[in-house]
PDB file of C-alpha atoms in Angstrom:
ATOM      1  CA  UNK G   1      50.647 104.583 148.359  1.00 78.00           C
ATOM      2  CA  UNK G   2      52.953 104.620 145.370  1.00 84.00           C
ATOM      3  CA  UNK G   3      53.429 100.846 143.802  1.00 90.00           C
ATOM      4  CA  UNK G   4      56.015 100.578 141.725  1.00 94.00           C
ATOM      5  CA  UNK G   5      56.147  96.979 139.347  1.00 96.00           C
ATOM      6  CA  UNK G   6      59.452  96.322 137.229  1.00 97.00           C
ATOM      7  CA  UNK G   7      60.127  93.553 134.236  1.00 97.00           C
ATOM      8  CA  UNK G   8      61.518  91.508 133.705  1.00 97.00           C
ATOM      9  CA  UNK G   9      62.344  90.121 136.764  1.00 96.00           C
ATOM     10  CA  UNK G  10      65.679  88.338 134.871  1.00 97.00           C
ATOM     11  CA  UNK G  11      67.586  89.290 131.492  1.00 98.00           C
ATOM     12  CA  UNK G  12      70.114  87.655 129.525  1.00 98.00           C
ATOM     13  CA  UNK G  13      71.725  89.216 126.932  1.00 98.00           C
ATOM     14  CA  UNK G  14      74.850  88.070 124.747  1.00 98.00           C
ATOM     15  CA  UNK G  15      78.140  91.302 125.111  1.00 97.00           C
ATOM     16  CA  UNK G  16      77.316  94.032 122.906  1.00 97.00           C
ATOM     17  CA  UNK G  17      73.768  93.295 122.776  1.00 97.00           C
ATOM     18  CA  UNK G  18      71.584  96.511 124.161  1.00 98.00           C
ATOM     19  CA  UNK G  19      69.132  95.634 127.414  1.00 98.00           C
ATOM     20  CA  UNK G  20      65.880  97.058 128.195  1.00 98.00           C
ATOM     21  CA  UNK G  21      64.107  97.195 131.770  1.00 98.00           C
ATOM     22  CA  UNK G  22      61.120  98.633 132.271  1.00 98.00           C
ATOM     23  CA  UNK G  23      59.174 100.091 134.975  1.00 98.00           C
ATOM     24  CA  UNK G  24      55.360 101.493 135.609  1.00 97.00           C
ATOM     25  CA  UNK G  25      54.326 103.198 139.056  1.00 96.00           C
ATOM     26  CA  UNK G  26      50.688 104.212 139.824  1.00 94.00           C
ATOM     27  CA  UNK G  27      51.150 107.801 141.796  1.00 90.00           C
ATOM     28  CA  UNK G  28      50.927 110.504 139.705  1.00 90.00           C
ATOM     29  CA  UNK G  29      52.433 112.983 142.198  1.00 87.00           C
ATOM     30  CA  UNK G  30      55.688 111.214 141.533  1.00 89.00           C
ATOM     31  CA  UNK G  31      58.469 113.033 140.088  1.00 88.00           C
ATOM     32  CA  UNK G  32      61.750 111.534 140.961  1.00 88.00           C
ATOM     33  CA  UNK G  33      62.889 108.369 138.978  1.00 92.00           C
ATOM     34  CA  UNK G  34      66.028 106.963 140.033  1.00 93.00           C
ATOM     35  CA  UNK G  35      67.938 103.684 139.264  1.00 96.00           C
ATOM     36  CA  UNK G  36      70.196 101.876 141.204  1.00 96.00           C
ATOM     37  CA  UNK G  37      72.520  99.214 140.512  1.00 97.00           C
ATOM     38  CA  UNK G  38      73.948  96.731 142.727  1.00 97.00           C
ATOM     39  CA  UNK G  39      76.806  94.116 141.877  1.00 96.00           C
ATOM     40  CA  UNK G  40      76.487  90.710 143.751  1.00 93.00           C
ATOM     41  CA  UNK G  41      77.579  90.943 147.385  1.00 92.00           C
ATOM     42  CA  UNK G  42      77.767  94.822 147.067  1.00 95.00           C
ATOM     43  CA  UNK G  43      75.344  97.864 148.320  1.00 96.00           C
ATOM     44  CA  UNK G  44      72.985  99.308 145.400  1.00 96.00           C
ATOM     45  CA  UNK G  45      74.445 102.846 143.826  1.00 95.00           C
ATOM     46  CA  UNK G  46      72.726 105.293 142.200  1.00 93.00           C
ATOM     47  CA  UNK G  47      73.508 105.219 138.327  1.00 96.00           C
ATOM     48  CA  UNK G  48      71.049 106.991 136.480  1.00 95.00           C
ATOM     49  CA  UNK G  49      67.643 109.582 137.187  1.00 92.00           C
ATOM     50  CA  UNK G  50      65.590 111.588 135.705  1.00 91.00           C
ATOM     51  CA  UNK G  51      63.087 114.358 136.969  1.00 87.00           C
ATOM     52  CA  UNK G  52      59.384 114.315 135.569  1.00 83.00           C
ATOM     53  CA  UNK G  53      60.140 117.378 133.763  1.00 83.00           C
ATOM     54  CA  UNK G  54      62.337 116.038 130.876  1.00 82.00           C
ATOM     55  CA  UNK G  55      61.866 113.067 128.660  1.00 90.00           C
ATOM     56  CA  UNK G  56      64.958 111.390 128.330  1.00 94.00           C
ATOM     57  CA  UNK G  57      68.527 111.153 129.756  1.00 93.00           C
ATOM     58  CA  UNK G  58      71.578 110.091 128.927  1.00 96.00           C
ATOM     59  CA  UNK G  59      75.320 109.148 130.202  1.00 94.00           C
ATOM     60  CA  UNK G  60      77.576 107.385 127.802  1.00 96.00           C
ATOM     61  CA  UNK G  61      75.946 103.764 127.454  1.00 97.00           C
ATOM     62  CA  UNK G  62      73.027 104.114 129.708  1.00 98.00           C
ATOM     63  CA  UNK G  63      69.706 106.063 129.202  1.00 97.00           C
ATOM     64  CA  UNK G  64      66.603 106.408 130.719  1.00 97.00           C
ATOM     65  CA  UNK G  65      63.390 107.446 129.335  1.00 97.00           C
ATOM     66  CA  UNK G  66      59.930 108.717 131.018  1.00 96.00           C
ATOM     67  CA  UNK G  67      56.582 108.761 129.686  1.00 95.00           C
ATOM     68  CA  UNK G  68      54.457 110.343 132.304  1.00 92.00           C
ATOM     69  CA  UNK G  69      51.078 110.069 130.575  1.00 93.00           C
ATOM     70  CA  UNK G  70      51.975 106.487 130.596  1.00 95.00           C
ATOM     71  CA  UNK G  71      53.032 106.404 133.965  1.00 95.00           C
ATOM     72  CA  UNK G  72      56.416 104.043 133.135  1.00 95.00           C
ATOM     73  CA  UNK G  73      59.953 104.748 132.980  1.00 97.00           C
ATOM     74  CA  UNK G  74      62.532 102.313 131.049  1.00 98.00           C
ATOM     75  CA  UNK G  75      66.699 101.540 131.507  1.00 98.00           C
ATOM     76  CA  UNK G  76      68.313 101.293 127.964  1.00 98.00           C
ATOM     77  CA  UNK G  77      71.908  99.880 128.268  1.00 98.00           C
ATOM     78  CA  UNK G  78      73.608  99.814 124.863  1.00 97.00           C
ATOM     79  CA  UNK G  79      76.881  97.806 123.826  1.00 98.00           C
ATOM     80  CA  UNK G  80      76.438  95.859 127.248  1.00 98.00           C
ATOM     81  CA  UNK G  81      79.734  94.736 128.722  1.00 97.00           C
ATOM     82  CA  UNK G  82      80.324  91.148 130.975  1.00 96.00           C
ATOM     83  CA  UNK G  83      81.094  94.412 134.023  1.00 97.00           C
ATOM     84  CA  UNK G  84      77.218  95.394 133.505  1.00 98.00           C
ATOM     85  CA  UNK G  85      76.140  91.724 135.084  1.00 98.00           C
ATOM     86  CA  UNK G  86      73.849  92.975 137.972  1.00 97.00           C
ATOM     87  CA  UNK G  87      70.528  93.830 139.681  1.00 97.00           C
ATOM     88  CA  UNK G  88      69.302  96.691 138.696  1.00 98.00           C
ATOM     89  CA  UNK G  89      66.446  98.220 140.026  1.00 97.00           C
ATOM     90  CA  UNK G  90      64.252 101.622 139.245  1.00 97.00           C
ATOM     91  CA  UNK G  91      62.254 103.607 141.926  1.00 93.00           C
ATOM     92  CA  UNK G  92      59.841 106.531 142.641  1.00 92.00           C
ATOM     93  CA  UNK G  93      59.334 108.740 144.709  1.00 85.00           C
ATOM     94  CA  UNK G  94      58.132 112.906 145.131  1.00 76.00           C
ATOM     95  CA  UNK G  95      61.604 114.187 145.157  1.00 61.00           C
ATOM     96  CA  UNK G  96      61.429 117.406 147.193  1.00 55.00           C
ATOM     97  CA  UNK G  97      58.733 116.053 149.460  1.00 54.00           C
ATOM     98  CA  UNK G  98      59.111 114.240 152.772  1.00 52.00           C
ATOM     99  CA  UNK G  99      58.746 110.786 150.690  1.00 65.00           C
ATOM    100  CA  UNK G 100      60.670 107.870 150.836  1.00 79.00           C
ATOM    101  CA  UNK G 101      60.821 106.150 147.367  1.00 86.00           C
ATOM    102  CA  UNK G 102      59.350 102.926 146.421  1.00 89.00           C
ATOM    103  CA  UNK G 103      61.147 100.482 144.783  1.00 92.00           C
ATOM    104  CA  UNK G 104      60.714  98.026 142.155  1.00 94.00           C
ATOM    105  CA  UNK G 105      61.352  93.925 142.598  1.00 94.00           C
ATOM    106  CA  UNK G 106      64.932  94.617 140.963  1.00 95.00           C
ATOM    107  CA  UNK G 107      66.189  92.998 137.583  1.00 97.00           C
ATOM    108  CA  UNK G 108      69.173  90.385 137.465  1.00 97.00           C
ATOM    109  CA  UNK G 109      70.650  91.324 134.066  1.00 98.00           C
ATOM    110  CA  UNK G 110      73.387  88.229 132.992  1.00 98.00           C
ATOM    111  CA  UNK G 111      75.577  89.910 129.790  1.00 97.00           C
ATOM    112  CA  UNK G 112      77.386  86.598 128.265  1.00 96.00           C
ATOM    113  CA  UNK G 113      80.590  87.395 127.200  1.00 93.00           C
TER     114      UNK G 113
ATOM    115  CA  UNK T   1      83.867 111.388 155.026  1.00 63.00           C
ATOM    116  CA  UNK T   2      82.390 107.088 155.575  1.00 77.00           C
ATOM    117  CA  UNK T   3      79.020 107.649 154.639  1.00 93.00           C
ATOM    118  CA  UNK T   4      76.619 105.660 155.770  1.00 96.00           C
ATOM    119  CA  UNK T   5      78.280 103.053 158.110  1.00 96.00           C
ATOM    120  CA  UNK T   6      76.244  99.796 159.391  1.00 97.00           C
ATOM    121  CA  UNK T   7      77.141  96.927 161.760  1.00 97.00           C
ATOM    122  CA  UNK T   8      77.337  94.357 162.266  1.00 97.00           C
ATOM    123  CA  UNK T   9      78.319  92.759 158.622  1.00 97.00           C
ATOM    124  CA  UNK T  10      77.483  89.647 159.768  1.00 97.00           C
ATOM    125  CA  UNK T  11      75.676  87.740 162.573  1.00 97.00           C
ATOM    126  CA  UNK T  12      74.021  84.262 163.584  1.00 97.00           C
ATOM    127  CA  UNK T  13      71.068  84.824 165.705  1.00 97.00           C
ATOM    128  CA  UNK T  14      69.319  81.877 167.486  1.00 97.00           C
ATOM    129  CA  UNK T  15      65.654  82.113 167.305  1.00 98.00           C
ATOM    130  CA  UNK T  16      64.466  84.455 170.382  1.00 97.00           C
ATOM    131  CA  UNK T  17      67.092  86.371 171.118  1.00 97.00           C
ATOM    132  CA  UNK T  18      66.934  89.875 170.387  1.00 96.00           C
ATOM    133  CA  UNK T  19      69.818  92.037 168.491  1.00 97.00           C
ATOM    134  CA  UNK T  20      70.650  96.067 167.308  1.00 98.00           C
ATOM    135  CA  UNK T  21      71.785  96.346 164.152  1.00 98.00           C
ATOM    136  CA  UNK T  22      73.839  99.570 164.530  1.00 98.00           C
ATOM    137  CA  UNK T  23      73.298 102.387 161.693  1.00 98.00           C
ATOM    138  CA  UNK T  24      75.523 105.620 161.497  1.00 98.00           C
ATOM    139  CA  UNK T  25      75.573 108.283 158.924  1.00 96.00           C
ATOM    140  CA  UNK T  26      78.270 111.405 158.526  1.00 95.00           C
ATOM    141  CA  UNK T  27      76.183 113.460 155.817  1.00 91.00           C
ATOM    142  CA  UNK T  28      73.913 115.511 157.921  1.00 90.00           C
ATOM    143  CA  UNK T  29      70.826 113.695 155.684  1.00 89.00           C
ATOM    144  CA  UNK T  30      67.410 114.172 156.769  1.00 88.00           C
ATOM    145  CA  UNK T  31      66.457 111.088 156.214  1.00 90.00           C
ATOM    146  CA  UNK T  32      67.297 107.459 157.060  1.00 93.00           C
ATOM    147  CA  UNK T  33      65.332 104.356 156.648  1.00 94.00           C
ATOM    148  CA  UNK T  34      65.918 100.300 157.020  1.00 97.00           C
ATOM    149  CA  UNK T  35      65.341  97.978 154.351  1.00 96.00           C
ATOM    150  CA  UNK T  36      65.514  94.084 153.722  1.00 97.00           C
ATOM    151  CA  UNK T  37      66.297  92.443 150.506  1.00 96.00           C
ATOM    152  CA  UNK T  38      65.534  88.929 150.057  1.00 93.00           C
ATOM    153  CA  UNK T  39      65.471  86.840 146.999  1.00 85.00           C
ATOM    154  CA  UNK T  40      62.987  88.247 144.359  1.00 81.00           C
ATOM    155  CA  UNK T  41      61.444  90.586 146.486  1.00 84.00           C
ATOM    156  CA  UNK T  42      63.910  93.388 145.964  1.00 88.00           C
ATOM    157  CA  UNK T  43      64.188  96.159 148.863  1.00 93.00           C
ATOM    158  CA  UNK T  44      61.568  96.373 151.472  1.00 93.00           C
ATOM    159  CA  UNK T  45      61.105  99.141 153.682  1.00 93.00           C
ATOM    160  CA  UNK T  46      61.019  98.081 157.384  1.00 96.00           C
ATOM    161  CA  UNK T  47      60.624 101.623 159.200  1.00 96.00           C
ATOM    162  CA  UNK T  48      61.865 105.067 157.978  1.00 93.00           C
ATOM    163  CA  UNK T  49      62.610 108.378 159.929  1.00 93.00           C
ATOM    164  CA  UNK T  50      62.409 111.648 158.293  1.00 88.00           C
ATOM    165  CA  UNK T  51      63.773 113.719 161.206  1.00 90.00           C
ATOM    166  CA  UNK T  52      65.345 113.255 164.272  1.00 93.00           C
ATOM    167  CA  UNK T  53      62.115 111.941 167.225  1.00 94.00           C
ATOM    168  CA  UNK T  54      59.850 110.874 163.883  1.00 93.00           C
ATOM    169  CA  UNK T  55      59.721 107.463 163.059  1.00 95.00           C
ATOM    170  CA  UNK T  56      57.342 105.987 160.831  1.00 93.00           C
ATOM    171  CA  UNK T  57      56.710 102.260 159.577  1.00 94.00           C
ATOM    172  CA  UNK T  58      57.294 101.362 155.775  1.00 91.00           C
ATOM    173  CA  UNK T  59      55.853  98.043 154.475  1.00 90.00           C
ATOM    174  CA  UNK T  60      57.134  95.174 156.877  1.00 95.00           C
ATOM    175  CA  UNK T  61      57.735  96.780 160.159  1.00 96.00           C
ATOM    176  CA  UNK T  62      56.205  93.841 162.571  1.00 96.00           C
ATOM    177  CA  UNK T  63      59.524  92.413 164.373  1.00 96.00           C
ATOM    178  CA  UNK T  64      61.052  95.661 164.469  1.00 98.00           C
ATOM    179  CA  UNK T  65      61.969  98.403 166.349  1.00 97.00           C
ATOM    180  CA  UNK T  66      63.400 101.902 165.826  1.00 97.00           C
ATOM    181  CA  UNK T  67      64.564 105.002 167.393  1.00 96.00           C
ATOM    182  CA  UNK T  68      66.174 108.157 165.959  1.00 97.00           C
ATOM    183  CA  UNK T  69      67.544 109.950 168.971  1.00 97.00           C
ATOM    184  CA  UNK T  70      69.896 111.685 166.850  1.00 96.00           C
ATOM    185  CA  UNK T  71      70.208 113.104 163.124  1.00 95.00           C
ATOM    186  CA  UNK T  72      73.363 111.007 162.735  1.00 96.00           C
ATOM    187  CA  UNK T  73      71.970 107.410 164.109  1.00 97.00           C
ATOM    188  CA  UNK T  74      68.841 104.850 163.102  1.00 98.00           C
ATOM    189  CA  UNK T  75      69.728 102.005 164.907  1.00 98.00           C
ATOM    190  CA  UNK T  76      67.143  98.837 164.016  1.00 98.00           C
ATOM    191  CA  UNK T  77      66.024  95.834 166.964  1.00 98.00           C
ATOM    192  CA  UNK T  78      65.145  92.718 166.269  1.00 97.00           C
ATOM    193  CA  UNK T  79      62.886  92.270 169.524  1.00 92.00           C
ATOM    194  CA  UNK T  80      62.517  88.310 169.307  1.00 96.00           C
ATOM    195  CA  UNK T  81      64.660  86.798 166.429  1.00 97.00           C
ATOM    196  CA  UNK T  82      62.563  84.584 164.106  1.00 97.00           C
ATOM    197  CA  UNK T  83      63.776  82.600 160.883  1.00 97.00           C
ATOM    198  CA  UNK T  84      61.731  84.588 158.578  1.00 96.00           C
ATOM    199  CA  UNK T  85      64.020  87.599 159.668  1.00 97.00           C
ATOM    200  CA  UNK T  86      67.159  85.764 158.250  1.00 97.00           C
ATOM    201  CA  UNK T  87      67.326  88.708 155.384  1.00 97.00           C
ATOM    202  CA  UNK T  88      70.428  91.169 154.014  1.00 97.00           C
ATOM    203  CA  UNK T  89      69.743  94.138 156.114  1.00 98.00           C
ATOM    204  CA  UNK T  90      70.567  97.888 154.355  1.00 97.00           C
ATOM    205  CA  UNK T  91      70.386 101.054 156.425  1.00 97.00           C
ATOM    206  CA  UNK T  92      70.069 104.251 154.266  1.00 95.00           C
ATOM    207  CA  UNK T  93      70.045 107.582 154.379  1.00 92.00           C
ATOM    208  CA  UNK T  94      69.227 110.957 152.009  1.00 87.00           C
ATOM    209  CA  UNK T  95      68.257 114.319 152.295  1.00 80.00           C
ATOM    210  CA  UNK T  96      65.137 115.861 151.459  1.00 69.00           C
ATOM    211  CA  UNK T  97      66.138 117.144 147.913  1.00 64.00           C
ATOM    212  CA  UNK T  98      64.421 120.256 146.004  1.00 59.00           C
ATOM    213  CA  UNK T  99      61.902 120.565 143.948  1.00 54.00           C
ATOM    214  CA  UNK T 100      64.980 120.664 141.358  1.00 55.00           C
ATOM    215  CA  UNK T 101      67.783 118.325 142.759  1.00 58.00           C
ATOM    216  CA  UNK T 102      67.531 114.773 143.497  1.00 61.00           C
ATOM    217  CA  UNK T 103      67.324 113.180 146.636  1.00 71.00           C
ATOM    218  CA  UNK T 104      70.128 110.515 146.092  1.00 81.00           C
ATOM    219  CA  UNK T 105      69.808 107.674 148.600  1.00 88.00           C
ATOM    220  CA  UNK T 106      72.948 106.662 150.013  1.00 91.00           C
ATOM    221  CA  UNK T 107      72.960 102.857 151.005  1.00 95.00           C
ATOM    222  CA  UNK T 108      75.606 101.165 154.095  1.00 96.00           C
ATOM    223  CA  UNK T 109      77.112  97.933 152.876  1.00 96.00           C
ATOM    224  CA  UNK T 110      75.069  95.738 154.139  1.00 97.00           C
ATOM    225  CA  UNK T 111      74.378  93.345 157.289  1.00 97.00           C
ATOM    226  CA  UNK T 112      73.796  89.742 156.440  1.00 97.00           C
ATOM    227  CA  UNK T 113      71.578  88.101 159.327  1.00 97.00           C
ATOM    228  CA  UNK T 114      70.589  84.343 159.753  1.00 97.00           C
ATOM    229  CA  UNK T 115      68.325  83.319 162.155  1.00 97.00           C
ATOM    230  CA  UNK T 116      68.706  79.715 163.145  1.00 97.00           C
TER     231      UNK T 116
END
């Protein structure tokens, strides 16, 4: 099955800095890379995803980039903001298929104001 | 429109005793799965159901039980609590995307469960 490993496991990074997680999964039949965030006591939410067809996506301060050859997918979170503080984590799965994804360990990202 | 709605939020189980958490979704999604999330171990699937009568086990399924009688319910049993189950408990639920569109998973807020 699909194993998905995600570093680091925590991040601290001063306001404004930018913050970096990155992901690798081992099924090559996965096309679906989503990432969820989840704020402390809260359910995770979908932010961000990106289909194995394109490269890179964006939305205001957050972008995710695929490298399929690779086989890892990375968060980029620019001009980060105290409100970013949370666990974030990526996941894989054969969007389309009858799959459930697999998720990484999660990230605890700490932005210092 | 609720989503997916899950319950209890919280609950104190002695070791032994046996509990439903309750799992309800309003979307019409395919799919619905249980997962646990304890400290630095992120989400763990428990047991996942891809169609109303098909169940199928995800990566820690010993201690639990599932059904999916309907599309719109996945209730999860704790047959005989133990203190390793004391977890956060999320029920979840998507449908099977396209080839081009995601397959968004939608999670419920959450049961917290200590086993004493």
């Amino acid at each position: 099955g699909e194993n998905v490993e995600q570093h680091p496991s925590t991040l601290s990074v001063q306001e404004g800095d930018s913050a970096v997680i990155k992901c690798t999964y081992s099924d090559s039949a996965s096309n679906y890379f989503p990432w969820y965030k989840q704020e402390l006591g809260k359910r995770p939410q979908l932010i961000i995803d990106i289909r194995s067809n394109v490269g890179e996506k964006k939305d205001q301060r957050i972008a995710v980039t695929l490298n399929k050859t690779a086989k890892h997918f990375s968060l980029h979170i620019t001009e980060t903001q105290p409100e970013d503080s949370a666990v974030y984590f990526c996941a894989a799965s054969q969007g389309g298929g009858s799959y459930i994804p697999t998720f990484g360990r999660g990230t605890s990202l700490i932005v210092h104001p | 429109n609720a989503g997916v709605t899950q319950t209890p939020k919280f609950q104190v189980l002695k070791t032994g005793q046996s509990m439903t958490l309750q799992c309800a979704q309003d979307m019409n999604h395919e799919y619905m799965s249980w997962y646990r999330q304890d400290p630095g171990m992120g989400l763990r699937l428990i047991h996942y159901s891809v169609g109303a009568g098909i169940t199928d086990q995800g990566e820690v399924p010993n201690g639990y039980n599932v059904s999916r009688s309907t599309t719109e319910d996945f209730p999860l049993r704790l047959l005989s609590a133990a203190p390793s189950q004391t977890s956060v408990y999320f029920c979840a639920s998507s449908d099977a995307g396209t080839a081009k569109s995601r397959n968004t998973i939608y999670f419920g807020e959450g049961s917290w469960l200590t086993v004493v």
